[in-house]
DNA sequence: TTAGGGTTAG
């Protein structure tokens, strides 16, 4: 008893805990400058017990205080039947100095008498806070909030007598936010201001993070008006929400407003969030400016910051720049993590560089980073996009073996791969598997399926499928409509394709450069250059920015129609307008000039392209080698062939045929024979006259076995070809 | 209670 009395006197104002709870401005604080408008907290005045009740209360309290190691149920057991909620309330003031005992009494009451009254829960929360049992306080507050309508009123009513600290209001506020009663949290903030209490910014941040942008902005302004000083984290939440809503400029203004705000200086997260916002909008220059600015301020970019920029570069197919950024990150000592690797793997997957994908996976494993479902999905996506379905399935198996479940994104990547290959049955089989696994195919899945059908001429089936799923409530998007437009164009139904673009607008989707380019391509391919031009004009009138693909479609149209002068004029115009032509643009022109046997102009264009810093691709080399071979410029053909091989590119069947014939013409039999062998080993079919040449050569060399083998092969392949 | 990575169209 003596010990308890001593403890009671020491704890009467709870000095240590109180000081700790108030330190560091992490908790609610009383307003001390607005004393005139502050109202006092209510006095605690429970009704008085009768003499009989007071006796019972005294007995219970004494039993509890005399308890040593026995459980409360043992010393209180025989009081259970007559002990009412009022007795509990009356007991608590006698246990004020010993929160542990008071809380034990609450537990005991709950276990044998049922729900603890609101007032007792509030008192329990105050006592828990005072004894620094914050999780205990949180539990009691949550219990109170979920069980009683005016529980907040009980907490306020008991606050003064039970000498809690303003920290209890942080916990109460947080508990209200946790159970998602956000309006009530805001009301509590306002109400507490009238008592001179301001909930901490830390707790208010929990609310901000759950609010929609509108409410977030109004709350931000209102609470500030009421005296809250928002911190960096609060501003970061606001900036993030603005960026998610596409209001990046407004978000940037928030960052500018933080300068000179002592409570909220911009930190790495502030900058990284805004950089991410600009990256999402494709605004690389703005993102890089901020990147520069943050490092000038001494804020070191981290893996998040780098990842946003690398993601944008990968999205734009700028893998060289993405890799440069990655190397810079390593030089600056920022350790790459799983997300960075996944971003890069996905970027290389998109452009079909599987060697890089495998290299990164290995690198990642060496760094002890475990690939997760997203990493595996990116690898599977890369393999499926490159048509390597067997390897994609192997990877899927590895993923499952490592404990990662494929989800709708993984399934969709595979479905798309099968669709692109025309293996529609396999695609639908996976779709069914996906349903069996409990995943709901989304619009991306159905677009992949429809696109597979469209690409292989089954536009009617695609239309039926989409009709069915949209009838079930699935909203089609721009991608879906464009697949259909492409499918209709492919089967020559441009009229209906145009109608689909009208339907698309009626469905509230604004056509962008994609459907226009698809339709322009169809008109170009049907020789209707005027209509293609009209569409370009319509696009420009509507403020729709054509892309390089749009111009390439036009270029290809001019070239295949033999309108080479128009093609060259388009190229000049593009350069003048700073629309950067790419390899495809030049390839179209070179191909047509080459077909017209004008290798002089082809060489001119090639030089122009290289001096403009545009790298030749596999297609370029095939055009150059075929053209030069046919023009009997074998020196040039050999030169480009060497260069092509050194870059890891390969010849196509038509290029092999032209090149081999050219070599034979120049009597370079060894080289020709080597290429013929290589061509056959790659499964290509040679022209009949090439077979004849090598049949003759082998016959003259008395190589009977080879002669017969080639005769056989020529009969089989060339006859099949000609029959087709 | 604040920031990043994976699926569809020309």
XYZ file of C-alpha atoms (C1' of nucleotides) in Angstrom:
734
model
C 0.000 0.000 0.000
C 2.814 2.345 0.894
C 4.428 1.843 -2.437
C 1.217 2.587 -4.228
C 0.651 5.746 -2.192
C 4.121 6.961 -3.101
C 3.496 6.190 -6.710
C 0.169 8.015 -6.542
C 1.710 11.206 -5.215
C 4.407 11.072 -7.865
C 2.006 10.484 -10.650
C -0.551 13.062 -9.674
C 0.565 15.360 -12.467
C 2.187 12.620 -14.589
C 5.292 14.709 -15.180
C 7.574 12.398 -17.127
C 5.105 10.963 -19.553
C 3.415 14.290 -20.102
C 6.679 15.945 -20.998
C 7.580 13.153 -23.368
C 4.248 13.329 -25.116
C 4.478 17.039 -25.613
C 8.045 17.098 -26.847
C 9.033 17.262 -30.472
C 5.821 18.892 -31.751
C 4.708 15.517 -33.019
C 1.451 15.763 -31.156
C -1.488 18.043 -30.812
C -0.639 21.285 -29.173
C -2.695 23.729 -27.149
C -3.134 27.127 -28.752
C -1.673 29.654 -26.387
C -2.076 32.833 -28.347
C -5.810 32.750 -28.796
C -6.833 32.559 -25.172
C -9.784 34.872 -25.556
C -11.701 32.605 -27.870
C -10.859 29.367 -26.115
C -13.522 27.655 -24.108
C -12.641 25.520 -21.102
C -12.897 21.746 -21.108
C -15.945 20.504 -19.152
C -15.689 19.551 -15.496
C -16.035 15.860 -14.750
C -19.051 15.321 -12.538
C -20.349 11.775 -12.383
C -23.518 11.272 -10.368
C -22.981 10.221 -6.763
C -23.333 6.574 -5.665
C -25.676 5.539 -2.860
C -24.065 4.368 0.372
C -24.665 0.790 -0.640
C -23.105 1.341 -4.074
C -20.155 3.177 -2.562
C -19.509 0.183 -0.303
C -19.438 -2.159 -3.258
C -17.100 0.142 -5.153
C -14.773 0.406 -2.161
C -14.653 -3.357 -1.808
C -13.842 -3.869 -5.457
C -11.149 -1.197 -5.476
C -9.576 -2.547 -2.284
C -9.591 -6.080 -3.640
C -7.862 -4.857 -6.750
C -5.272 -2.801 -4.910
C -4.438 -5.676 -2.586
C -4.021 -8.021 -5.496
C -0.492 -9.147 -6.186
C 0.089 -11.745 -8.831
C -3.377 -13.235 -9.053
C -5.484 -12.465 -12.097
C -8.204 -9.831 -11.610
C -10.888 -12.429 -12.250
C -9.754 -14.355 -9.203
C -9.941 -11.465 -6.741
C -13.078 -9.943 -8.278
C -14.943 -13.099 -9.218
C -17.539 -12.954 -6.462
C -18.406 -9.297 -7.223
C -19.402 -10.076 -10.800
C -23.141 -10.457 -10.427
C -23.922 -7.146 -8.707
C -21.349 -4.967 -10.469
C -23.093 -2.615 -12.899
C -21.667 -0.127 -15.439
C -22.203 2.678 -12.892
C -20.059 0.826 -10.368
C -17.327 0.687 -12.925
C -17.505 4.467 -13.494
C -17.480 5.090 -9.736
C -14.497 2.803 -9.241
C -12.239 4.465 -11.749
C -11.491 7.734 -9.847
C -10.186 5.579 -7.011
C -7.763 3.927 -9.391
C -6.655 7.130 -11.104
C -3.157 6.800 -9.717
C -2.773 3.275 -11.032
C -3.753 3.091 -14.687
C -2.743 -0.561 -14.856
C -5.291 -1.500 -12.237
C -7.957 0.665 -13.851
C -7.373 -0.999 -17.187
C -7.404 -4.444 -15.573
C -10.798 -3.553 -14.104
C -12.079 -2.581 -17.581
C -10.884 -5.874 -19.001
C -12.477 -7.781 -16.196
C -15.739 -5.921 -16.679
C -15.760 -6.632 -20.380
C -15.091 -10.308 -19.872
C -17.825 -10.939 -17.322
C -20.317 -8.079 -17.708
C -20.207 -7.245 -21.393
C -19.650 -3.942 -23.213
C -17.741 -1.293 -21.302
C -19.669 2.022 -21.132
C -18.455 4.880 -23.362
C -17.337 6.994 -20.423
C -15.196 4.179 -19.041
C -13.614 3.551 -22.452
C -12.765 7.254 -22.700
C -11.245 7.220 -19.222
C -9.334 4.055 -20.110
C -7.927 5.790 -23.182
C -6.797 8.794 -21.098
C -5.133 6.530 -18.575
C -3.419 4.502 -21.305
C -2.025 7.631 -22.928
C -0.741 8.827 -19.613
C 1.048 5.551 -19.004
C 2.442 5.742 -22.542
C 0.506 2.686 -23.668
C -0.419 4.213 -27.017
C -1.532 1.024 -28.682
C -3.796 0.258 -25.701
C -5.262 3.765 -25.985
C -5.796 3.317 -29.720
C -7.695 0.072 -29.109
C -9.981 1.644 -26.534
C -10.675 4.690 -28.686
C -11.478 2.562 -31.692
C -13.755 0.406 -29.579
C -15.521 3.508 -28.283
C -15.906 5.050 -31.734
C -17.325 1.871 -33.207
C -19.702 1.244 -30.295
C -21.066 4.661 -29.302
C -22.466 7.528 -31.309
C -21.181 10.395 -29.203
C -17.985 8.843 -28.046
C -15.971 11.950 -28.952
C -18.129 13.899 -26.477
C -17.232 11.408 -23.735
C -13.513 11.795 -24.435
C -13.796 15.571 -24.165
C -15.981 15.377 -21.072
C -13.497 13.174 -19.204
C -10.350 14.923 -20.496
C -9.835 17.575 -17.861
C -10.342 15.470 -14.730
C -8.367 12.539 -16.068
C -5.552 14.890 -16.893
C -4.740 13.333 -20.183
C -2.563 15.163 -22.689
C -3.495 16.662 -26.060
C -1.862 13.561 -27.520
C -5.083 11.695 -26.788
C -6.759 13.818 -29.467
C -4.177 12.780 -32.031
C -4.986 9.191 -31.271
C -8.711 9.863 -31.355
C -8.383 11.731 -34.652
C -6.272 8.949 -36.125
C -8.743 6.324 -34.949
C -11.567 8.206 -36.700
C -9.498 8.423 -39.889
C -8.604 4.737 -39.649
C -12.262 3.760 -39.637
C -12.722 6.074 -42.622
C -15.118 8.561 -40.990
C -13.364 11.407 -42.707
C -16.072 14.076 -42.312
C -16.165 13.322 -38.620
C -12.384 13.746 -38.416
C -12.662 17.169 -40.002
C -15.473 18.098 -37.630
C -13.363 16.978 -34.681
C -10.490 19.178 -35.816
C -12.789 22.218 -35.899
C -14.361 21.317 -32.575
C -11.010 20.895 -30.840
C -9.896 24.313 -32.060
C -12.667 25.805 -29.923
C -10.974 24.219 -26.894
C -7.627 25.536 -28.013
C -6.304 22.206 -29.240
C -4.734 21.745 -32.658
C -4.322 18.200 -33.873
C -0.754 17.522 -35.020
C 0.162 17.804 -38.665
C 1.330 14.214 -38.460
C -2.173 13.024 -37.604
C -3.789 15.385 -40.086
C -1.552 13.932 -42.781
C -3.249 10.578 -42.242
C -6.511 12.318 -43.095
C -5.054 14.157 -46.103
C -3.751 10.919 -47.556
C -7.283 9.527 -47.659
C -9.106 12.526 -49.066
C -10.041 13.053 -52.688
C -8.321 16.038 -54.270
C -11.251 18.453 -53.784
C -11.616 17.677 -50.109
C -7.872 17.574 -49.686
C -7.483 21.088 -51.032
C -10.328 22.526 -48.978
C -9.099 20.793 -45.833
C -5.576 22.005 -46.457
C -6.770 25.590 -46.678
C -9.272 25.359 -43.830
C -6.985 23.725 -41.275
C -4.254 26.200 -42.091
C -6.730 29.003 -41.517
C -7.578 27.433 -38.155
C -3.947 27.544 -37.075
C -2.381 24.292 -38.246
C 1.106 24.485 -39.682
C 1.281 21.853 -42.373
C 4.647 20.102 -42.708
C 6.650 18.822 -45.691
C 4.816 15.531 -45.685
C 1.451 17.296 -45.913
C 2.649 19.303 -48.888
C 3.985 16.133 -50.490
C 0.587 14.480 -50.147
C -1.042 17.492 -51.792
C 1.522 17.547 -54.597
C 1.059 13.838 -55.200
C -2.691 14.149 -55.358
C -2.458 17.071 -57.799
C -0.035 15.132 -59.995
C -2.339 12.107 -60.014
C -5.133 14.383 -61.219
C -2.863 15.621 -64.010
C -2.561 19.076 -62.396
C 1.203 19.072 -62.468
C 1.514 22.810 -62.951
C -0.572 23.432 -59.862
C 1.561 20.901 -57.996
C 4.634 22.816 -59.086
C 3.140 25.984 -57.637
C 2.732 24.201 -54.296
C 6.440 23.364 -54.388
C 7.301 26.982 -55.156
C 5.117 28.041 -52.233
C 7.124 25.809 -49.894
C 10.220 27.879 -50.416
C 10.559 30.135 -47.427
C 8.140 28.049 -45.379
C 10.097 27.109 -42.269
C 7.641 24.348 -41.353
C 7.705 22.699 -44.749
C 10.829 22.889 -46.831
C 10.817 20.791 -50.012
C 12.590 17.462 -49.579
C 13.632 14.578 -51.838
C 10.077 13.261 -51.862
C 8.655 16.648 -52.868
C 10.966 16.847 -55.865
C 10.654 13.189 -56.775
C 6.865 13.357 -56.675
C 6.781 16.345 -58.989
C 9.399 14.800 -61.268
C 7.156 11.751 -61.474
C 4.232 14.044 -62.326
C 6.121 15.616 -65.222
C 7.362 12.196 -66.373
C 3.804 10.880 -66.456
C 2.940 13.752 -68.771
C 5.930 12.938 -70.951
C 7.522 16.267 -69.997
C 11.114 15.122 -69.847
C 12.694 18.596 -70.060
C 10.679 19.862 -67.066
C 11.509 16.699 -65.133
C 15.212 17.141 -65.882
C 15.107 20.799 -64.820
C 13.718 19.772 -61.454
C 16.235 16.969 -61.233
C 18.994 19.525 -61.699
C 17.394 21.941 -59.238
C 17.117 19.357 -56.496
C 20.735 18.351 -56.777
C 21.755 22.047 -56.710
C 19.900 22.251 -53.427
C 21.968 19.389 -52.068
C 19.100 16.920 -52.229
C 20.398 13.633 -53.609
C 18.180 11.881 -56.126
C 17.317 8.361 -55.014
C 16.082 5.220 -56.745
C 12.532 6.628 -56.919
C 13.712 9.771 -58.678
C 15.825 7.886 -61.190
C 13.088 5.372 -61.796
C 10.562 7.979 -62.876
C 12.941 9.329 -65.486
C 14.119 5.906 -66.629
C 10.482 4.797 -66.951
C 9.683 7.711 -69.247
C 12.786 7.098 -71.369
C 11.868 3.414 -71.673
C 8.300 4.288 -72.594
C 9.642 6.424 -75.442
C 11.953 3.597 -76.517
C 15.027 5.675 -75.635
C 16.885 2.774 -74.097
C 20.311 4.284 -74.750
C 19.387 7.322 -72.666
C 17.709 5.122 -70.060
C 20.880 3.092 -69.740
C 22.956 6.264 -69.500
C 20.757 7.412 -66.624
C 21.105 4.015 -64.971
C 24.911 4.194 -65.207
C 24.877 7.730 -63.804
C 22.801 6.478 -60.909
C 25.342 3.731 -60.190
C 28.210 6.262 -60.357
C 26.463 8.415 -57.810
C 26.294 5.473 -55.430
C 22.546 4.918 -55.610
C 21.917 1.188 -55.367
C 19.526 -0.069 -58.048
C 16.568 -1.934 -56.639
C 13.969 -4.330 -57.961
C 11.772 -1.576 -59.393
C 14.624 -0.027 -61.382
C 15.564 -3.419 -62.825
C 11.939 -4.159 -63.663
C 11.628 -0.808 -65.441
C 14.695 -1.499 -67.567
C 13.710 -5.114 -68.249
C 10.334 -3.902 -69.383
C 11.903 -1.204 -71.554
C 14.176 -3.674 -73.323
C 11.275 -6.118 -73.614
C 9.255 -3.474 -75.407
C 11.932 -2.944 -78.056
C 12.578 -6.683 -78.317
C 16.144 -6.670 -77.005
C 16.013 -10.008 -75.220
C 19.780 -10.200 -74.732
C 19.582 -7.088 -72.597
C 16.599 -8.547 -70.730
C 18.510 -11.720 -69.830
C 21.628 -9.715 -68.916
C 19.622 -7.550 -66.509
C 17.930 -10.558 -64.922
C 21.354 -12.095 -64.282
C 22.736 -8.818 -62.955
C 19.772 -8.496 -60.667
C 20.214 -11.973 -59.255
C 23.928 -11.324 -58.713
C 22.982 -8.279 -56.649
C 20.862 -10.547 -54.445
C 17.686 -8.901 -55.698
C 14.853 -11.397 -56.013
C 12.670 -10.894 -59.097
C 9.023 -10.561 -58.097
C 5.752 -11.014 -59.995
C 6.196 -7.700 -61.797
C 9.737 -8.532 -62.869
C 8.648 -11.937 -64.145
C 5.702 -10.368 -65.935
C 8.056 -7.958 -67.698
C 10.304 -10.795 -68.835
C 7.291 -12.844 -69.978
C 5.970 -9.777 -71.793
C 9.304 -9.366 -73.590
C 9.416 -13.008 -74.668
C 5.766 -13.031 -75.736
C 6.177 -9.811 -77.721
C 9.112 -11.353 -79.554
C 7.041 -14.409 -80.374
C 9.031 -16.698 -78.094
C 5.990 -18.345 -76.553
C 7.753 -21.546 -75.480
C 10.296 -19.521 -73.520
C 7.550 -17.272 -72.152
C 5.742 -20.336 -70.825
C 8.962 -21.640 -69.317
C 9.391 -18.336 -67.530
C 5.799 -18.519 -66.328
C 6.538 -21.922 -64.841
C 9.665 -20.561 -63.128
C 7.616 -17.691 -61.762
C 5.052 -20.089 -60.290
C 7.783 -22.375 -58.917
C 9.312 -19.393 -57.127
C 6.011 -18.704 -55.419
C 4.675 -15.811 -57.512
C 1.171 -16.100 -58.889
C 0.565 -14.816 -62.397
C -2.178 -12.189 -62.376
C -4.301 -10.522 -65.057
C -1.319 -8.554 -66.327
C 0.824 -11.660 -66.710
C -1.979 -13.563 -68.420
C -2.681 -10.640 -70.721
C 0.969 -10.417 -71.796
C 0.821 -14.092 -72.778
C -2.586 -13.776 -74.440
C -1.252 -10.871 -76.485
C 1.746 -12.952 -77.532
C -0.480 -15.783 -78.759
C -2.791 -13.305 -80.452
C 0.063 -11.688 -82.357
C 1.184 -15.107 -83.568
C -2.344 -15.894 -84.706
C -2.654 -18.692 -82.158
C -6.123 -17.573 -81.205
C -7.081 -20.915 -79.674
C -4.142 -20.749 -77.293
C -5.034 -17.166 -76.461
C -8.609 -18.116 -75.570
C -7.401 -21.148 -73.634
C -5.306 -18.823 -71.457
C -8.251 -16.469 -71.079
C -10.243 -19.377 -69.677
C -7.333 -20.386 -67.444
C -7.288 -16.852 -66.154
C -10.970 -17.038 -65.243
C -10.404 -20.405 -63.552
C -7.613 -18.826 -61.497
C -10.111 -16.235 -60.286
C -8.879 -13.227 -62.252
C -11.183 -10.926 -64.143
C -9.965 -10.190 -67.677
C -9.928 -6.440 -68.198
C -10.204 -4.165 -71.206
C -6.515 -4.735 -71.970
C -7.062 -8.504 -72.079
C -10.016 -8.205 -74.435
C -8.197 -5.685 -76.600
C -5.294 -8.111 -76.900
C -7.708 -10.884 -77.906
C -9.584 -8.657 -80.354
C -6.332 -7.361 -81.795
C -5.120 -10.921 -82.338
C -8.321 -11.661 -84.253
C -8.099 -8.411 -86.261
C -4.466 -8.922 -87.173
C -5.368 -12.289 -88.643
C -8.332 -11.147 -90.659
C -11.058 -12.213 -88.227
C -12.463 -8.781 -87.639
C -16.036 -10.104 -87.467
C -15.113 -12.394 -84.593
C -13.383 -9.495 -82.862
C -16.446 -7.348 -83.276
C -18.666 -10.054 -81.809
C -16.346 -10.565 -78.864
C -16.214 -6.854 -78.078
C -19.954 -6.545 -78.445
C -20.410 -9.325 -75.950
C -18.014 -7.968 -73.344
C -19.160 -4.379 -73.655
C -22.716 -5.667 -73.214
C -21.510 -7.042 -69.889
C -20.359 -3.601 -68.824
C -16.740 -3.553 -69.954
C -15.734 -0.108 -71.158
C -13.764 -0.186 -74.372
C -10.897 2.245 -74.734
C -8.930 3.962 -77.517
C -6.761 0.894 -78.015
C -9.763 -1.348 -78.528
C -11.328 0.940 -81.110
C -8.062 1.302 -82.938
C -7.599 -2.461 -83.159
C -11.011 -2.696 -84.758
C -10.234 0.169 -87.137
C -7.035 -1.617 -88.116
C -8.874 -4.924 -88.571
C -11.465 -3.358 -90.841
C -8.797 -1.579 -92.884
C -6.913 -4.820 -93.228
C -9.895 -6.549 -94.837
C -10.370 -3.483 -97.067
C -13.410 -2.067 -95.329
C -12.194 1.502 -94.858
C -15.708 2.892 -94.888
C -16.689 0.937 -91.815
C -13.378 1.744 -90.188
C -14.210 5.436 -90.535
C -17.592 4.697 -88.964
C -15.844 3.070 -85.982
C -13.922 6.293 -85.446
C -17.270 8.114 -85.350
C -18.592 5.536 -82.840
C -15.487 6.054 -80.788
C -16.198 9.766 -80.480
C -19.821 9.041 -79.633
C -18.542 6.838 -76.799
C -16.699 9.882 -75.440
C -13.232 8.884 -76.623
C -11.271 11.453 -78.592
C -9.383 9.939 -81.521
C -5.673 10.695 -81.414
C -2.919 10.183 -83.966
C -3.371 6.384 -83.825
C -6.740 5.920 -85.563
C -5.945 8.732 -88.005
C -2.630 7.144 -88.909
C -4.240 3.721 -89.298
C -6.851 5.138 -91.663
C -4.286 7.197 -93.572
C -2.203 4.072 -94.032
C -5.235 2.236 -95.403
C -5.954 5.051 -97.874
C -2.293 5.191 -98.910
C -2.171 1.449 -99.441
C -5.335 1.588 -101.535
C -3.692 4.293 -103.644
C -5.987 7.027 -102.403
C -3.396 9.635 -101.469
C -5.939 12.461 -101.617
C -8.048 10.947 -98.862
C -4.922 10.346 -96.798
C -4.063 14.003 -97.226
C -7.571 15.064 -96.241
C -7.261 13.102 -93.049
C -3.943 14.779 -92.263
C -5.600 18.149 -92.755
C -8.503 17.126 -90.506
C -6.088 16.033 -87.816
C -4.209 19.302 -87.940
C -7.465 21.302 -87.929
C -8.549 19.470 -84.796
C -5.237 20.128 -83.110
C -4.245 16.468 -83.091
C -0.488 16.243 -83.275
C 0.682 13.836 -85.991
C 3.535 11.566 -84.932
C 6.543 10.357 -86.852
C 4.507 7.255 -87.720
C 1.885 9.456 -89.399
C 4.565 10.985 -91.609
C 6.124 7.615 -92.293
C 2.761 6.321 -93.452
C 2.496 9.253 -95.859
C 6.085 8.787 -96.978
C 5.458 5.136 -97.636
C 2.316 6.077 -99.547
C 4.188 8.493 -101.793
C 7.021 6.058 -102.363
C 4.955 3.003 -103.214
C 2.826 5.135 -105.524
C 6.058 6.086 -107.265
C 5.648 9.714 -106.216
C 9.270 9.981 -105.200
C 9.489 13.721 -105.688
C 6.582 14.192 -103.282
C 8.375 11.891 -100.865
C 11.542 13.947 -100.985
C 9.572 17.140 -100.576
C 7.885 15.652 -97.492
C 11.281 14.794 -96.065
C 12.565 18.323 -96.661
C 9.441 19.766 -95.082
C 9.831 17.521 -92.036
C 13.437 18.577 -91.543
C 12.485 22.233 -91.947
C 9.705 21.866 -89.377
C 12.081 20.077 -86.985
C 10.050 16.905 -87.182
C 12.841 14.428 -86.781
C 12.631 11.760 -89.516
C 13.631 8.297 -88.314
C 15.157 5.241 -89.938
C 11.778 4.107 -91.294
C 11.278 7.463 -93.062
C 14.598 7.114 -94.897
C 14.121 3.405 -95.534
C 10.898 4.033 -97.485
C 12.655 6.476 -99.806
C 15.769 4.348 -100.197
C 13.710 1.259 -100.929
C 11.770 2.903 -103.724
C 14.835 4.572 -105.314
C 16.598 1.233 -105.060
C 13.709 -0.510 -106.814
C 13.997 2.073 -109.538
C 17.697 1.173 -109.742
C 18.742 4.696 -108.776
C 21.542 3.731 -106.403
C 23.157 7.139 -106.709
C 20.179 8.749 -104.975
C 19.979 5.878 -102.489
C 23.573 6.606 -101.502
C 22.822 10.313 -101.192
C 19.864 9.636 -98.919
C 21.885 7.153 -96.897
C 24.606 9.746 -96.323
C 22.030 12.375 -95.410
C 20.522 9.988 -92.892
C 23.858 9.133 -91.277
C 24.964 12.742 -91.106
C 21.692 13.493 -89.332
C 22.690 11.004 -86.649
C 20.045 8.468 -87.608
C 21.275 4.929 -87.334
C 20.631 2.413 -90.109
C 18.661 -0.648 -88.984
C 18.381 -4.193 -90.329
C 15.915 -3.028 -92.942
C 18.317 -0.317 -94.188
C 21.099 -2.846 -94.735
C 18.780 -5.231 -96.533
C 17.673 -2.433 -98.872
C 21.276 -1.333 -99.519
C 22.636 -4.841 -100.095
C 19.765 -5.884 -102.364
C 19.966 -2.649 -104.324
C 23.729 -2.668 -104.784
C 23.746 -6.369 -105.666
C 21.120 -5.886 -108.336
C 23.058 -2.868 -109.650
C 26.184 -5.067 -109.692
C 27.962 -2.820 -107.155
C 29.351 -5.827 -105.292
C 32.065 -3.866 -103.524
C 29.379 -1.723 -101.839
C 27.186 -4.756 -101.182
C 30.087 -6.575 -99.467
C 30.973 -3.493 -97.438
C 27.426 -3.110 -96.111
C 27.151 -6.832 -95.486
C 30.247 -6.758 -93.275
C 28.943 -3.745 -91.391
C 25.534 -5.347 -90.978
C 26.997 -8.572 -89.573
C 29.191 -6.640 -87.148
C 26.034 -4.988 -85.808
C 24.297 -8.315 -85.298
C 21.733 -7.823 -88.107
C 20.783 -10.514 -90.632
C 19.867 -10.736 -94.282
C 16.329 -11.464 -95.427
C 15.536 -14.096 -98.075
C 15.260 -11.552 -100.911
C 18.574 -9.965 -99.915
C 20.296 -13.377 -99.803
C 18.989 -14.134 -103.296
C 20.160 -10.841 -104.778
C 23.498 -10.891 -102.970
C 24.314 -14.505 -103.871
C 23.423 -13.910 -107.520
C 25.656 -10.831 -107.541
C 28.566 -12.774 -106.038
C 28.142 -15.619 -108.535
C 28.075 -13.080 -111.339
C 31.473 -11.837 -110.123
C 32.635 -15.447 -109.812
C 33.036 -15.172 -106.053
C 31.923 -18.757 -105.547
C 33.401 -19.341 -102.101
C 31.548 -16.380 -100.586
C 28.384 -17.288 -102.519
C 28.537 -20.898 -101.351
C 29.011 -19.801 -97.734
C 25.971 -17.542 -97.924
C 23.888 -20.208 -99.649
C 24.712 -22.613 -96.831
C 23.879 -19.984 -94.205
C 20.634 -19.164 -95.944
C 19.509 -22.791 -96.035
C 20.489 -23.342 -92.407
C 18.215 -20.434 -91.475
C 15.326 -22.125 -93.251
C 15.025 -19.621 -96.109
C 14.011 -20.648 -99.611
C 16.377 -19.690 -102.432
C 15.315 -18.719 -105.912
C 15.139 -21.557 -108.387
C 18.075 -20.222 -110.422
C 20.269 -20.152 -107.305
C 19.452 -23.819 -106.741
C 20.318 -24.451 -110.360
C 23.671 -22.696 -109.961
C 24.665 -24.772 -106.931
C 23.295 -27.997 -108.404
C 25.561 -27.393 -111.424
C 28.564 -26.527 -109.282
C 28.176 -29.653 -107.133
C 27.542 -31.809 -110.187
C 30.734 -30.530 -111.832
C 32.613 -31.215 -108.618
C 31.153 -34.756 -108.751
C 29.539 -34.179 -105.390
C 26.642 -36.508 -106.128
C 25.188 -36.646 -102.681
C 24.929 -32.856 -102.398
C 23.655 -32.558 -105.963
C 20.802 -34.927 -105.233
C 20.029 -33.281 -101.912
C 19.756 -29.881 -103.597
C 17.651 -31.278 -106.460
C 15.341 -32.781 -103.915
C 15.110 -29.574 -101.923
C 14.593 -27.429 -105.013
C 11.823 -29.715 -106.272
C 10.139 -29.644 -102.908
C 10.469 -25.969 -102.044
C 10.475 -24.217 -105.391
C 7.591 -26.232 -106.767
C 5.607 -25.643 -103.611
C 6.384 -21.953 -103.893
C 5.358 -21.740 -107.554
C 2.205 -23.748 -106.904
C 1.264 -21.221 -104.248
C -0.103 9.282 -42.896
C 3.953 11.421 -48.500
C 7.252 9.469 -54.097
C 8.869 4.588 -58.325
C 8.391 -0.902 -61.585
C 4.451 -5.235 -65.089
C -0.638 -6.094 -69.871
C -3.802 -3.481 -75.334
C -3.660 0.278 -80.921
C -0.770 3.037 -86.073
